Amino acid sequence: MKYKKIWKYQPYRTSRREQDYQQVQEFLKSGDPELWKALYESAYEIVYQCAYGMDFCRVLGPDDYCEIADEAFALCYEQLDRYQGLSQFSGWVGGYSKNVTRTRCRQVLTGLRYRRQLYEVSTGRMRDWDPLWILIRLERYYCLWKAISDISETSQRILEARILEKLSLRAIAQELNLTQREVKTRYEAACNVVRTRFLRYCTEKVEF
């Protein structure tokens, strides 16, 4: 004899995504730091793993991943009202973590490529074996770095951060303890000086 399965009422279970959304809304209303701490602790490991997983070339380290995770949380904290509960809170912050990691890796790889080029120039190990082209490039590099060496170390750092590392004016200002207006003014002045002196040095006879 077969018995029919007796249906029992199952209470509705709130999904993790809905729980996160409710918790965020409660925090926005009350500002209770314990609520933010709970959100932070529950999502931190996933946010950290998002940073680690995005570093395909493994150019960063554990300390960098921790710093990236904290930066991602800080970015989300500033715009917490934009979280609509369409994904889990950890996934939402993890998206910011991936973006920050992508930027960091690009900066590191750009720096590595930049140092490799300097090494090739300094040792004469060019990939292009045309002697005349090598000489022209050596002369241009020499004139460029001679022009850059004429400006202050602060201006050199601003050029490096802005052109090679693609940092924003805000990030450079925080690093050098300057205002964004000061960074912009120094950057424009440094570009003008380097451009003028580079052209002048290129017209002079270069001696190695």
Tab-separated table of C-alpha atoms in Angstrom:
chain	number	residue	atom	x	y	z
A	1	MET	CA	0.000	0.000	0.000
A	2	LYS	CA	1.404	3.364	-1.012
A	3	TYR	CA	1.137	6.346	1.231
A	4	LYS	CA	1.049	9.847	-0.051
A	5	LYS	CA	3.668	12.190	1.251
A	6	ILE	CA	2.112	14.504	3.754
A	7	TRP	CA	2.858	18.099	2.822
A	8	LYS	CA	4.110	20.176	5.679
A	9	TYR	CA	4.242	23.901	5.753
A	10	GLN	CA	7.771	25.166	5.352
A	11	PRO	CA	8.404	28.697	6.542
A	12	TYR	CA	9.946	31.031	3.979
A	13	ARG	CA	13.688	31.210	4.337
A	14	THR	CA	15.286	34.552	3.699
A	15	SER	CA	18.158	34.272	1.244
A	16	ARG	CA	21.613	35.511	2.122
A	17	ARG	CA	21.226	38.250	-0.463
A	18	GLU	CA	18.045	39.488	1.209
A	19	GLN	CA	19.644	39.266	4.645
A	20	ASP	CA	22.563	41.374	3.461
A	21	TYR	CA	20.231	43.959	1.971
A	22	GLN	CA	18.194	44.182	5.186
A	23	GLN	CA	21.364	44.489	7.243
A	24	VAL	CA	22.698	47.274	5.025
A	25	GLN	CA	19.410	49.147	5.245
A	26	GLU	CA	19.404	48.816	9.028
A	27	PHE	CA	22.945	50.160	9.170
A	28	LEU	CA	22.053	53.117	6.940
A	29	LYS	CA	19.166	53.971	9.242
A	30	SER	CA	20.855	53.438	12.614
A	31	GLY	CA	24.567	53.894	11.867
A	32	ASP	CA	25.305	51.122	14.365
A	33	PRO	CA	29.022	50.233	13.924
A	34	GLU	CA	28.341	46.664	15.050
A	35	LEU	CA	26.169	46.115	11.982
A	36	TRP	CA	28.955	47.315	9.697
A	37	LYS	CA	31.443	45.141	11.565
A	38	ALA	CA	29.227	42.105	10.988
A	39	LEU	CA	28.952	42.897	7.273
A	40	TYR	CA	32.705	43.420	7.043
A	41	GLU	CA	33.632	40.192	8.818
A	42	SER	CA	31.160	38.038	6.896
A	43	ALA	CA	32.325	39.331	3.504
A	44	TYR	CA	36.054	39.851	4.087
A	45	GLU	CA	37.302	36.394	3.080
A	46	ILE	CA	35.430	36.428	-0.236
A	47	VAL	CA	36.594	39.982	-0.981
A	48	TYR	CA	40.181	38.916	-0.240
A	49	GLN	CA	39.838	35.898	-2.541
A	50	CYS	CA	38.468	38.132	-5.309
A	51	ALA	CA	41.646	40.203	-5.120
A	52	TYR	CA	43.826	37.084	-5.104
A	53	GLY	CA	41.963	35.520	-8.013
A	54	MET	CA	42.243	38.643	-10.170
A	55	ASP	CA	46.049	38.714	-9.804
A	56	PHE	CA	46.697	36.298	-12.668
A	57	CYS	CA	50.428	37.071	-12.930
A	58	ARG	CA	50.965	36.899	-9.150
A	59	VAL	CA	52.761	40.230	-9.027
A	60	LEU	CA	51.184	41.148	-5.665
A	61	GLY	CA	51.509	39.650	-2.199
A	62	PRO	CA	49.269	38.823	0.789
A	63	ASP	CA	49.738	42.292	2.285
A	64	ASP	CA	48.647	43.824	-1.019
A	65	TYR	CA	45.505	41.690	-1.074
A	66	CYS	CA	44.641	42.786	2.479
A	67	GLU	CA	45.169	46.421	1.520
A	68	ILE	CA	43.049	45.984	-1.605
A	69	ALA	CA	40.239	44.373	0.403
A	70	ASP	CA	40.226	47.272	2.861
A	71	GLU	CA	40.243	49.775	-0.006
A	72	ALA	CA	37.294	47.981	-1.620
A	73	PHE	CA	35.331	48.151	1.637
A	74	ALA	CA	36.184	51.843	1.965
A	75	LEU	CA	34.943	52.540	-1.570
A	76	CYS	CA	31.707	50.663	-0.913
A	77	TYR	CA	31.211	52.389	2.419
A	78	GLU	CA	31.221	55.769	0.666
A	79	GLN	CA	28.369	54.684	-1.619
A	80	LEU	CA	26.582	52.102	0.492
A	81	ASP	CA	23.187	53.448	-0.508
A	82	ARG	CA	23.799	52.124	-4.033
A	83	TYR	CA	23.627	48.517	-2.843
A	84	GLN	CA	20.233	47.224	-3.997
A	85	GLY	CA	20.532	43.616	-2.851
A	86	LEU	CA	20.803	42.239	-6.392
A	87	SER	CA	23.740	40.120	-5.244
A	88	GLN	CA	25.269	39.122	-1.946
A	89	PHE	CA	27.092	41.919	-0.175
A	90	SER	CA	30.380	40.023	-0.424
A	91	GLY	CA	29.980	39.745	-4.200
A	92	TRP	CA	29.175	43.434	-4.499
A	93	VAL	CA	32.282	44.471	-2.567
A	94	GLY	CA	34.238	41.773	-4.404
A	95	GLY	CA	33.524	43.569	-7.678
A	96	TYR	CA	35.248	46.670	-6.338
A	97	SER	CA	38.098	44.481	-5.098
A	98	LYS	CA	38.599	43.084	-8.602
A	99	ASN	CA	38.694	46.569	-10.116
A	100	VAL	CA	41.262	47.772	-7.577
A	101	THR	CA	43.376	44.650	-8.138
A	102	ARG	CA	43.256	45.121	-11.899
A	103	THR	CA	44.505	48.695	-11.506
A	104	ARG	CA	47.266	47.681	-9.075
A	105	CYS	CA	48.488	44.880	-11.334
A	106	ARG	CA	48.539	47.200	-14.347
A	107	GLN	CA	50.623	49.708	-12.384
A	108	VAL	CA	53.099	47.037	-11.264
A	109	LEU	CA	53.415	45.514	-14.732
A	110	THR	CA	53.848	48.969	-16.257
A	111	GLY	CA	56.631	49.664	-13.768
A	112	LEU	CA	58.306	46.328	-14.577
A	113	ARG	CA	58.088	47.043	-18.301
A	114	TYR	CA	59.458	50.536	-17.708
A	115	ARG	CA	62.441	49.201	-15.725
A	116	ARG	CA	63.114	46.548	-18.369
A	117	GLN	CA	63.216	49.213	-21.064
A	118	LEU	CA	65.631	51.285	-18.986
A	119	TYR	CA	67.812	48.207	-18.537
A	120	GLU	CA	67.797	47.516	-22.268
A	121	VAL	CA	68.691	51.122	-22.979
A	122	SER	CA	71.473	51.242	-20.392
A	123	THR	CA	73.030	47.974	-21.601
A	124	GLY	CA	72.368	48.494	-25.302
A	125	ARG	CA	70.361	45.246	-25.461
A	126	MET	CA	67.721	46.436	-27.889
A	127	ARG	CA	65.377	44.075	-29.663
A	128	ASP	CA	65.781	46.018	-32.889
A	129	TRP	CA	69.192	45.147	-34.324
A	130	ASP	CA	69.419	48.034	-36.806
A	131	PRO	CA	72.507	49.937	-35.540
A	132	LEU	CA	71.283	53.308	-36.794
A	133	TRP	CA	67.852	52.890	-35.185
A	134	ILE	CA	69.474	51.764	-31.939
A	135	LEU	CA	71.671	54.871	-31.933
A	136	ILE	CA	68.699	57.153	-32.607
A	137	ARG	CA	66.713	55.593	-29.788
A	138	LEU	CA	69.665	55.784	-27.421
A	139	GLU	CA	70.077	59.478	-28.204
A	140	ARG	CA	66.380	60.159	-27.677
A	141	TYR	CA	66.291	58.257	-24.392
A	142	TYR	CA	69.411	60.059	-23.243
A	143	CYS	CA	67.903	63.460	-24.075
A	144	LEU	CA	64.630	62.540	-22.396
A	145	TRP	CA	66.163	61.406	-19.120
A	146	LYS	CA	68.545	64.350	-19.149
A	147	ALA	CA	65.511	66.645	-19.407
A	148	ILE	CA	63.692	64.757	-16.647
A	149	SER	CA	66.723	64.950	-14.362
A	150	ASP	CA	66.500	68.755	-14.513
A	151	ILE	CA	63.213	68.843	-12.594
A	152	SER	CA	62.741	68.214	-8.871
A	153	GLU	CA	62.256	64.741	-7.383
A	154	THR	CA	58.667	65.617	-6.507
A	155	SER	CA	57.932	66.596	-10.095
A	156	GLN	CA	59.654	63.434	-11.320
A	157	ARG	CA	57.427	61.351	-9.051
A	158	ILE	CA	54.320	63.163	-10.309
A	159	LEU	CA	55.284	62.437	-13.922
A	160	GLU	CA	55.997	58.793	-13.146
A	161	ALA	CA	52.763	58.316	-11.208
A	162	ARG	CA	50.617	60.150	-13.741
A	163	ILE	CA	52.087	58.869	-17.011
A	164	LEU	CA	53.437	55.416	-16.209
A	165	GLU	CA	51.257	54.259	-13.315
A	166	LYS	CA	48.105	56.033	-14.544
A	167	LEU	CA	47.283	57.283	-11.036
A	168	SER	CA	44.605	59.902	-10.505
A	169	LEU	CA	45.406	63.394	-9.259
A	170	ARG	CA	43.669	62.516	-6.013
A	171	ALA	CA	45.846	59.443	-5.422
A	172	ILE	CA	49.040	61.370	-6.181
A	173	ALA	CA	47.966	64.211	-3.902
A	174	GLN	CA	47.393	61.775	-1.037
A	175	GLU	CA	50.777	60.132	-1.599
A	176	LEU	CA	52.730	63.407	-1.716
A	177	ASN	CA	50.603	65.252	0.844
A	178	LEU	CA	49.638	67.932	-1.659
A	179	THR	CA	46.349	69.330	-2.910
A	180	GLN	CA	44.973	68.157	-6.249
A	181	ARG	CA	45.385	71.676	-7.619
A	182	GLU	CA	49.077	71.678	-6.638
A	183	VAL	CA	49.597	68.290	-8.274
A	184	LYS	CA	47.904	69.444	-11.483
A	185	THR	CA	49.944	72.666	-11.573
A	186	ARG	CA	53.241	70.853	-10.974
A	187	TYR	CA	52.365	68.189	-13.531
A	188	GLU	CA	51.641	70.746	-16.260
A	189	ALA	CA	54.768	72.733	-15.383
A	190	ALA	CA	56.927	69.590	-15.402
A	191	CYS	CA	55.558	68.560	-18.812
A	192	ASN	CA	56.372	71.973	-20.253
A	193	VAL	CA	59.909	71.986	-18.832
A	194	VAL	CA	60.679	68.434	-19.950
A	195	ARG	CA	59.239	69.032	-23.421
A	196	THR	CA	61.221	72.259	-23.908
A	197	ARG	CA	64.518	70.867	-22.652
A	198	PHE	CA	64.082	67.572	-24.506
A	199	LEU	CA	63.738	69.419	-27.813
A	200	ARG	CA	66.713	71.599	-26.945
A	201	TYR	CA	68.911	68.643	-25.985
A	202	CYS	CA	67.921	66.795	-29.176
A	203	THR	CA	69.320	69.642	-31.275
A	204	GLU	CA	72.630	69.548	-29.405
A	205	LYS	CA	75.400	67.072	-30.014
A	206	VAL	CA	74.957	64.021	-27.810
A	207	GLU	CA	78.054	62.482	-26.270
A	208	PHE	CA	77.870	59.196	-24.370
